[in-house]
Structure formats: structure tokens, C-alpha cells
PDB file of C-alpha atoms in Angstrom:
ATOM      1  CA  MET S  15      -2.331 170.421 136.422  1.00 66.00           C
ATOM      2  CA  SER S  16      -6.262 169.447 135.969  1.00 86.00           C
ATOM      3  CA  LEU S  17      -7.527 168.079 132.757  1.00 94.00           C
ATOM      4  CA  GLN S  18     -10.785 169.570 130.890  1.00 93.00           C
ATOM      5  CA  LYS S  19     -13.210 166.806 130.002  1.00 94.00           C
ATOM      6  CA  TYR S  20     -12.299 166.443 126.350  1.00 94.00           C
ATOM      7  CA  GLN S  21      -8.773 166.499 127.468  1.00 96.00           C
ATOM      8  CA  THR S  22      -9.395 163.439 129.028  1.00 96.00           C
ATOM      9  CA  GLU S  23     -11.494 162.104 126.057  1.00 95.00           C
ATOM     10  CA  LEU S  24      -8.955 162.815 123.481  1.00 96.00           C
ATOM     11  CA  ILE S  25      -6.151 161.283 125.223  1.00 97.00           C
ATOM     12  CA  GLU S  26      -8.528 158.014 126.075  1.00 96.00           C
ATOM     13  CA  HIS S  27     -10.005 157.671 122.920  1.00 95.00           C
ATOM     14  CA  SER S  28      -6.315 158.155 121.553  1.00 96.00           C
ATOM     15  CA  LEU S  29      -5.024 155.110 123.416  1.00 97.00           C
ATOM     16  CA  SER S  30      -8.125 152.988 122.204  1.00 96.00           C
ATOM     17  CA  ALA S  31      -7.342 153.899 118.711  1.00 95.00           C
ATOM     18  CA  GLY S  32      -3.859 153.173 119.118  1.00 96.00           C
ATOM     19  CA  ALA S  33      -2.706 156.743 118.169  1.00 96.00           C
ATOM     20  CA  LEU S  34      -1.182 157.314 121.374  1.00 97.00           C
ATOM     21  CA  MET S  35       1.824 154.860 122.873  1.00 97.00           C
ATOM     22  CA  PHE S  36       3.829 154.570 125.731  1.00 97.00           C
ATOM     23  CA  GLY S  37       6.800 153.130 125.208  1.00 96.00           C
ATOM     24  CA  THR S  38      10.071 153.541 123.680  1.00 96.00           C
ATOM     25  CA  PHE S  39      10.290 154.955 120.204  1.00 95.00           C
ATOM     26  CA  THR S  40      12.982 156.093 117.502  1.00 91.00           C
ATOM     27  CA  LEU S  41      12.266 160.150 116.250  1.00 83.00           C
ATOM     28  CA  LYS S  42      13.036 161.751 113.090  1.00 76.00           C
ATOM     29  CA  SER S  43      15.523 163.839 115.611  1.00 73.00           C
ATOM     30  CA  GLY S  44      17.194 160.262 116.351  1.00 81.00           C
ATOM     31  CA  ARG S  45      16.079 161.183 120.348  1.00 84.00           C
ATOM     32  CA  LEU S  46      14.490 158.053 122.227  1.00 92.00           C
ATOM     33  CA  SER S  47      10.951 158.979 123.198  1.00 94.00           C
ATOM     34  CA  PRO S  48       8.847 157.388 125.624  1.00 97.00           C
ATOM     35  CA  TYR S  49       5.533 158.031 123.471  1.00 97.00           C
ATOM     36  CA  PHE S  50       4.346 158.375 120.222  1.00 96.00           C
ATOM     37  CA  PHE S  51       1.437 159.960 118.700  1.00 95.00           C
ATOM     38  CA  ASN S  52       0.035 158.935 115.031  1.00 93.00           C
ATOM     39  CA  ALA S  53      -2.769 161.125 114.497  1.00 92.00           C
ATOM     40  CA  GLY S  54      -3.316 159.001 111.288  1.00 90.00           C
ATOM     41  CA  LEU S  55      -4.872 156.551 113.627  1.00 94.00           C
ATOM     42  CA  LEU S  56      -7.621 158.604 114.515  1.00 94.00           C
ATOM     43  CA  ALA S  57      -9.306 157.253 111.891  1.00 93.00           C
ATOM     44  CA  SER S  58     -13.048 156.284 113.246  1.00 94.00           C
ATOM     45  CA  GLY S  59     -16.467 158.353 113.584  1.00 95.00           C
ATOM     46  CA  PRO S  60     -16.409 158.884 117.539  1.00 94.00           C
ATOM     47  CA  VAL S  61     -12.506 159.408 117.253  1.00 94.00           C
ATOM     48  CA  LEU S  62     -13.014 162.084 114.774  1.00 95.00           C
ATOM     49  CA  ASP S  63     -16.029 163.675 116.769  1.00 96.00           C
ATOM     50  CA  THR S  64     -13.950 164.178 119.958  1.00 95.00           C
ATOM     51  CA  LEU S  65     -10.993 165.222 118.198  1.00 96.00           C
ATOM     52  CA  CYS S  66     -12.975 167.678 116.122  1.00 97.00           C
ATOM     53  CA  SER S  67     -14.842 168.717 119.447  1.00 96.00           C
ATOM     54  CA  ALA S  68     -11.503 169.439 120.883  1.00 96.00           C
ATOM     55  CA  TYR S  69     -10.326 171.259 118.404  1.00 97.00           C
ATOM     56  CA  ALA S  70     -13.504 173.744 118.069  1.00 97.00           C
ATOM     57  CA  ALA S  71     -13.450 173.635 121.908  1.00 96.00           C
ATOM     58  CA  THR S  72      -9.716 175.116 122.248  1.00 96.00           C
ATOM     59  CA  ILE S  73     -10.388 177.465 119.384  1.00 98.00           C
ATOM     60  CA  ALA S  74     -13.570 179.121 120.870  1.00 97.00           C
ATOM     61  CA  SER S  75     -11.734 179.385 124.236  1.00 96.00           C
ATOM     62  CA  ALA S  76      -8.489 180.895 122.479  1.00 97.00           C
ATOM     63  CA  LEU S  77     -10.617 183.362 120.685  1.00 97.00           C
ATOM     64  CA  LYS S  78     -11.574 185.272 123.878  1.00 96.00           C
ATOM     65  CA  ALA S  79      -8.201 184.916 125.390  1.00 95.00           C
ATOM     66  CA  SER S  80      -6.030 187.900 125.849  1.00 92.00           C
ATOM     67  CA  PRO S  81      -3.366 187.084 124.641  1.00 90.00           C
ATOM     68  CA  GLY S  82      -5.140 184.556 121.877  1.00 93.00           C
ATOM     69  CA  LEU S  83      -6.428 183.918 118.855  1.00 96.00           C
ATOM     70  CA  PRO S  84      -7.604 186.720 116.571  1.00 96.00           C
ATOM     71  CA  GLU S  85     -10.821 186.519 114.423  1.00 97.00           C
ATOM     72  CA  PHE S  86     -10.205 184.610 111.149  1.00 98.00           C
ATOM     73  CA  ASP S  87     -12.162 183.537 108.328  1.00 98.00           C
ATOM     74  CA  VAL S  88     -10.616 180.129 107.167  1.00 98.00           C
ATOM     75  CA  LEU S  89      -9.647 176.741 108.608  1.00 98.00           C
ATOM     76  CA  PHE S  90      -6.578 175.436 106.698  1.00 97.00           C
ATOM     77  CA  GLY S  91      -6.089 171.391 107.114  1.00 96.00           C
ATOM     78  CA  PRO S  92      -2.509 170.289 105.459  1.00 93.00           C
ATOM     79  CA  ALA S  93      -3.005 167.402 103.254  1.00 90.00           C
ATOM     80  CA  TYR S  94      -3.276 164.685 104.008  1.00 89.00           C
ATOM     81  CA  LYS S  95      -4.417 164.138 107.660  1.00 89.00           C
ATOM     82  CA  GLY S  96      -5.385 168.081 108.211  1.00 92.00           C
ATOM     83  CA  ILE S  97      -8.101 167.892 105.437  1.00 94.00           C
ATOM     84  CA  PRO S  98     -10.836 165.461 107.874  1.00 95.00           C
ATOM     85  CA  PHE S  99      -9.753 167.276 110.713  1.00 95.00           C
ATOM     86  CA  ALA S 100     -10.357 170.970 109.318  1.00 97.00           C
ATOM     87  CA  ALA S 101     -13.762 169.947 107.651  1.00 97.00           C
ATOM     88  CA  GLY S 102     -14.801 168.602 111.224  1.00 97.00           C
ATOM     89  CA  THR S 103     -13.495 170.925 113.349  1.00 98.00           C
ATOM     90  CA  ALA S 104     -15.562 173.630 110.922  1.00 98.00           C
ATOM     91  CA  LEU S 105     -18.597 171.807 111.482  1.00 98.00           C
ATOM     92  CA  LEU S 106     -18.608 171.780 114.970  1.00 98.00           C
ATOM     93  CA  LEU S 107     -17.730 175.214 115.365  1.00 98.00           C
ATOM     94  CA  HIS S 108     -20.510 176.428 113.738  1.00 98.00           C
ATOM     95  CA  ARG S 109     -22.633 173.492 115.639  1.00 97.00           C
ATOM     96  CA  GLU S 110     -21.557 174.180 118.892  1.00 97.00           C
ATOM     97  CA  HIS S 111     -20.060 177.492 119.160  1.00 98.00           C
ATOM     98  CA  LYS S 112     -21.858 179.361 116.483  1.00 98.00           C
ATOM     99  CA  ILE S 113     -18.702 180.141 114.833  1.00 98.00           C
ATOM    100  CA  ASP S 114     -18.918 180.136 111.287  1.00 98.00           C
ATOM    101  CA  VAL S 115     -15.885 179.722 109.170  1.00 98.00           C
ATOM    102  CA  GLY S 116     -14.737 178.034 105.762  1.00 98.00           C
ATOM    103  CA  PHE S 117     -12.261 175.360 105.561  1.00 98.00           C
ATOM    104  CA  ALA S 118      -9.331 174.398 103.010  1.00 97.00           C
ATOM    105  CA  TYR S 119      -6.397 172.153 102.167  1.00 96.00           C
ATOM    106  CA  ASP S 120      -3.927 171.829  99.972  1.00 94.00           C
ATOM    107  CA  ARG S 121      -3.052 168.934  96.991  1.00 87.00           C
ATOM    108  CA  LYS S 122       0.045 167.610  96.681  1.00 73.00           C
ATOM    109  CA  GLU S 123       0.753 168.292  93.067  1.00 68.00           C
ATOM    110  CA  ALA S 124      -0.846 171.334  91.983  1.00 61.00           C
ATOM    111  CA  LYS S 125      -3.182 171.011  89.029  1.00 58.00           C
ATOM    112  CA  ASP S 126      -2.949 172.523  85.809  1.00 57.00           C
ATOM    113  CA  HIS S 127      -6.635 172.413  84.630  1.00 52.00           C
ATOM    114  CA  GLY S 128     -10.052 173.303  86.435  1.00 51.00           C
ATOM    115  CA  GLU S 129      -9.965 175.633  88.781  1.00 56.00           C
ATOM    116  CA  GLY S 130      -6.086 174.973  88.704  1.00 58.00           C
ATOM    117  CA  GLY S 131      -3.541 176.329  91.917  1.00 70.00           C
ATOM    118  CA  VAL S 132      -2.714 173.898  94.849  1.00 86.00           C
ATOM    119  CA  THR S 133      -5.311 174.724  97.287  1.00 91.00           C
ATOM    120  CA  VAL S 134      -8.959 173.342  97.354  1.00 92.00           C
ATOM    121  CA  GLY S 135     -11.795 174.583  99.397  1.00 95.00           C
ATOM    122  CA  THR S 136     -12.561 178.065 100.398  1.00 95.00           C
ATOM    123  CA  PRO S 137     -10.086 180.209  98.685  1.00 95.00           C
ATOM    124  CA  VAL S 138      -7.432 181.612 101.113  1.00 96.00           C
ATOM    125  CA  LYS S 139      -6.593 184.582  99.150  1.00 96.00           C
ATOM    126  CA  GLY S 140      -7.330 187.862 100.915  1.00 97.00           C
ATOM    127  CA  LYS S 141      -8.370 185.932 103.905  1.00 98.00           C
ATOM    128  CA  ARG S 142      -7.319 185.678 107.773  1.00 98.00           C
ATOM    129  CA  VAL S 143      -5.824 181.896 107.660  1.00 98.00           C
ATOM    130  CA  VAL S 144      -5.953 179.444 110.973  1.00 97.00           C
ATOM    131  CA  ILE S 145      -3.606 176.446 110.608  1.00 96.00           C
ATOM    132  CA  LEU S 146      -4.802 173.012 111.816  1.00 95.00           C
ATOM    133  CA  ASP S 147      -1.350 170.854 112.807  1.00 90.00           C
ATOM    134  CA  ASP S 148      -1.684 167.544 114.791  1.00 90.00           C
ATOM    135  CA  VAL S 149       1.994 167.001 116.513  1.00 85.00           C
ATOM    136  CA  ALA S 150       4.328 169.911 116.967  1.00 73.00           C
ATOM    137  CA  THR S 151       8.293 168.341 117.617  1.00 67.00           C
ATOM    138  CA  ALA S 152      10.505 170.629 115.197  1.00 65.00           C
ATOM    139  CA  GLY S 153       7.969 172.475 113.767  1.00 67.00           C
ATOM    140  CA  THR S 154       8.677 171.634 109.859  1.00 75.00           C
ATOM    141  CA  ALA S 155       5.199 170.680 109.015  1.00 80.00           C
ATOM    142  CA  ILE S 156       3.392 173.761 110.364  1.00 86.00           C
ATOM    143  CA  ARG S 157       6.194 176.040 108.659  1.00 88.00           C
ATOM    144  CA  GLY S 158       5.305 174.472 105.460  1.00 89.00           C
ATOM    145  CA  ALA S 159       1.512 174.990 105.608  1.00 93.00           C
ATOM    146  CA  ILE S 160       1.764 179.000 106.227  1.00 94.00           C
ATOM    147  CA  ASP S 161       3.993 178.803 103.537  1.00 94.00           C
ATOM    148  CA  ILE S 162       1.675 177.449 101.295  1.00 94.00           C
ATOM    149  CA  VAL S 163      -0.739 179.825 102.640  1.00 96.00           C
ATOM    150  CA  ARG S 164       0.896 182.569 102.210  1.00 95.00           C
ATOM    151  CA  ARG S 165       2.127 181.704  98.595  1.00 94.00           C
ATOM    152  CA  GLU S 166      -1.689 181.608  97.925  1.00 94.00           C
ATOM    153  CA  GLY S 167      -2.566 185.060  99.279  1.00 96.00           C
ATOM    154  CA  GLY S 168      -3.887 184.442 102.471  1.00 97.00           C
ATOM    155  CA  GLU S 169      -2.652 185.991 105.687  1.00 97.00           C
ATOM    156  CA  VAL S 170      -1.883 183.176 108.409  1.00 97.00           C
ATOM    157  CA  VAL S 171      -2.784 184.779 112.152  1.00 96.00           C
ATOM    158  CA  GLY S 172      -2.863 181.426 113.941  1.00 96.00           C
ATOM    159  CA  ALA S 173      -2.250 177.922 114.343  1.00 95.00           C
ATOM    160  CA  VAL S 174      -3.766 175.264 116.430  1.00 96.00           C
ATOM    161  CA  LEU S 175      -2.127 172.020 117.611  1.00 94.00           C
ATOM    162  CA  LEU S 176      -3.392 168.614 118.468  1.00 95.00           C
ATOM    163  CA  LEU S 177      -0.113 168.173 120.895  1.00 94.00           C
ATOM    164  CA  ASP S 178       2.335 170.255 121.889  1.00 91.00           C
ATOM    165  CA  ARG S 179       5.908 167.701 122.628  1.00 90.00           C
ATOM    166  CA  GLN S 180       7.103 170.847 124.072  1.00 90.00           C
ATOM    167  CA  GLU S 181      10.538 170.125 123.050  1.00 84.00           C
ATOM    168  CA  LEU S 182      13.369 172.828 122.325  1.00 78.00           C
ATOM    169  CA  GLY S 183      13.378 173.849 118.373  1.00 65.00           C
ATOM    170  CA  LYS S 184      15.504 174.856 116.025  1.00 62.00           C
ATOM    171  CA  ALA S 185      16.977 178.338 117.986  1.00 67.00           C
ATOM    172  CA  GLY S 186      16.854 176.699 121.415  1.00 72.00           C
ATOM    173  CA  ARG S 187      13.418 177.700 122.380  1.00 76.00           C
ATOM    174  CA  SER S 188      10.048 175.892 122.265  1.00 82.00           C
ATOM    175  CA  THR S 189       9.016 175.217 118.416  1.00 81.00           C
ATOM    176  CA  ILE S 190       5.771 176.900 119.760  1.00 85.00           C
ATOM    177  CA  ALA S 191       7.637 180.043 121.011  1.00 85.00           C
ATOM    178  CA  GLU S 192       8.936 179.991 117.636  1.00 84.00           C
ATOM    179  CA  VAL S 193       6.102 179.491 115.629  1.00 87.00           C
ATOM    180  CA  GLU S 194       4.485 182.570 117.437  1.00 90.00           C
ATOM    181  CA  GLU S 195       6.656 184.914 116.432  1.00 88.00           C
ATOM    182  CA  LEU S 196       6.321 183.844 112.647  1.00 87.00           C
ATOM    183  CA  LEU S 197       2.203 184.563 113.364  1.00 90.00           C
ATOM    184  CA  GLY S 198       2.373 187.916 115.256  1.00 86.00           C
ATOM    185  CA  GLY S 199       2.767 187.117 119.184  1.00 85.00           C
ATOM    186  CA  LYS S 200       2.056 184.970 122.057  1.00 89.00           C
ATOM    187  CA  GLY S 201      -1.345 183.155 122.378  1.00 91.00           C
ATOM    188  CA  ARG S 202      -1.535 182.616 118.641  1.00 95.00           C
ATOM    189  CA  VAL S 203      -0.802 178.994 118.782  1.00 94.00           C
ATOM    190  CA  PRO S 204      -3.446 177.222 121.140  1.00 95.00           C
ATOM    191  CA  THR S 205      -2.821 173.832 121.678  1.00 94.00           C
ATOM    192  CA  ILE S 206      -5.214 171.308 122.602  1.00 96.00           C
ATOM    193  CA  LEU S 207      -2.830 168.916 124.470  1.00 96.00           C
ATOM    194  CA  THR S 208       0.786 169.236 125.818  1.00 94.00           C
ATOM    195  CA  MET S 209       3.393 166.865 127.215  1.00 94.00           C
ATOM    196  CA  GLN S 210       2.578 168.156 130.874  1.00 95.00           C
ATOM    197  CA  ASN S 211      -1.269 166.975 130.109  1.00 96.00           C
ATOM    198  CA  LEU S 212       0.105 163.383 129.433  1.00 97.00           C
ATOM    199  CA  MET S 213       1.840 163.344 132.289  1.00 97.00           C
ATOM    200  CA  SER S 214      -0.872 164.367 134.548  1.00 97.00           C
ATOM    201  CA  TRP S 215      -3.569 161.557 133.092  1.00 98.00           C
ATOM    202  CA  LEU S 216      -0.697 159.312 133.720  1.00 98.00           C
ATOM    203  CA  GLN S 217      -0.661 160.378 137.340  1.00 97.00           C
ATOM    204  CA  GLU S 218      -4.125 160.529 137.784  1.00 96.00           C
ATOM    205  CA  ASN S 219      -4.402 157.123 136.568  1.00 97.00           C
ATOM    206  CA  GLY S 220      -1.540 155.475 138.873  1.00 97.00           C
ATOM    207  CA  ARG S 221       0.625 154.830 135.624  1.00 97.00           C
ATOM    208  CA  THR S 222       3.890 155.543 137.476  1.00 97.00           C
ATOM    209  CA  GLU S 223       6.193 154.021 135.860  1.00 97.00           C
ATOM    210  CA  GLU S 224       5.671 155.740 132.289  1.00 97.00           C
ATOM    211  CA  LEU S 225       5.346 158.901 133.917  1.00 97.00           C
ATOM    212  CA  GLU S 226       8.966 158.504 135.780  1.00 97.00           C
ATOM    213  CA  LYS S 227       9.961 158.048 131.668  1.00 97.00           C
ATOM    214  CA  MET S 228       8.153 160.763 130.691  1.00 97.00           C
ATOM    215  CA  LYS S 229       9.627 162.995 133.300  1.00 96.00           C
ATOM    216  CA  ALA S 230      13.044 161.872 132.843  1.00 96.00           C
ATOM    217  CA  TYR S 231      12.559 162.571 128.826  1.00 94.00           C
ATOM    218  CA  TYR S 232      10.967 166.121 129.485  1.00 93.00           C
ATOM    219  CA  GLU S 233      14.050 167.242 131.987  1.00 92.00           C
ATOM    220  CA  GLU S 234      16.393 166.362 129.368  1.00 89.00           C
ATOM    221  CA  PHE S 235      14.728 167.618 126.264  1.00 87.00           C
ATOM    222  CA  GLY S 236      11.774 169.635 127.238  1.00 87.00           C
ATOM    223  CA  ALA S 237      11.458 173.457 126.672  1.00 80.00           C
ATOM    224  CA  LYS S 238      10.732 175.252 129.950  1.00 69.00           C
ATOM    225  CA  ASP S 239       9.271 178.059 128.137  1.00 59.00           C
ATOM    226  CA  ALA S 240       6.770 175.851 126.774  1.00 53.00           C
ATOM    227  CA  ALA S 241       5.830 175.010 130.538  1.00 53.00           C
TER     228      ALA S 241
END
């Protein structure tokens, strides 16, 4: 699987920032994973530039794909990590792809004064919304963001992920397939990186021991419908 330049750059920036690590990590599910991704550590100007450029390129490509993302009005970044990601991606969509959209995010606590409500930024009511998320394992966070936007009167037409771990979701299928079904069908949840992309990078860089551990984990827990 050949990697795009922006995918390689994002993997290497993430490793340098300590956001992507290979080793042995216990997930919330109790599984022992050979890698871990903490998007909260993507917190410098150059890394944010790389990440948001990758989000923007993925969105621009998905808008042209069939099936793919439909046209939309607002990017929604779930608090807190999603806030800078949505702002930066909206900027780069405009600057690099001539795609103009608003961005919004949620408050952790509803505001009862001023403009009130639980969302900040471009109003989502009556708008077509795409959600930005970081890592999809069980899909709990993305389902929560979908609920927030719908309660505020927005229509969620898609979601874009930084990393799809390609693991089985609650119904025994890939999490991506389950979320696509919620949002209207195949192509509605494009991702920048997948577990298989990480394995391709390990292979290209001769990191055989880590690659073998990744393959074994995928064989045991991977969603083969996500391949």
C-alpha cells in the first residue's frame, strides 16, 4: 500500500512529537495494543500545519470521490482536541483547496448567558456538518459528537478521522462501517491514516519486529471489512 506524501509526513511528525508510539499499551477495552496514538500531543505549529493539511487534503479528495463526502457547510471539532483541528482545517481548505466552510465546536458545559447553548462558532442549525475526530476504536466519541450536532439542529453528513484503528466495533463490524451507516452510507467517513498505513510505513522503514507485532494484532482484532 503506497503512502501519500502527507500521510508519510504526518506519521513522521507524530513519531517525533511522541503522539505515535510503538510498544505495548493497554487500551480502555483491555486489549494489549502494539501501538498508541495520542493526538493531544500534536501541539506545535509545524505539526498542526502537517495535520490540518492532511485533514484538508483528505476532505478535498473525498468530496470528489464516488461514493464520498457530500458538500457541507460547517466543520465540527469536538472539544477539546478537535477545536484547533477544525479551525486549522477550515483555514487550509480555503487556502489550499478553495473550499470555504465555517467551523464550530462544543462547550463541555452549556452556557446560560450571552448567546447561550453548547456550541461555539458558526451556528450548526439547519447546516450540513462534517465532524473531525482523531482516533476511532469503538466510535464512542464520534457518536457523542453526532448527537450534539443533531440536538443543535444540524445535519451530520460525514466525519473525517485522523486514524482508523480498523478494529471490530460494537456490532462485530468495523467502527467505520457502523458510523457510515449512521450517516447515510459508504464513503461518508474518510480517514487520513489506517492501521494498514502504519504497517506500510514500518515495512518501508525496515522496522520488522514492530511490523510483525502489528500484523499479529490485526489478525486477532482487525475488522477485515475495513481492509
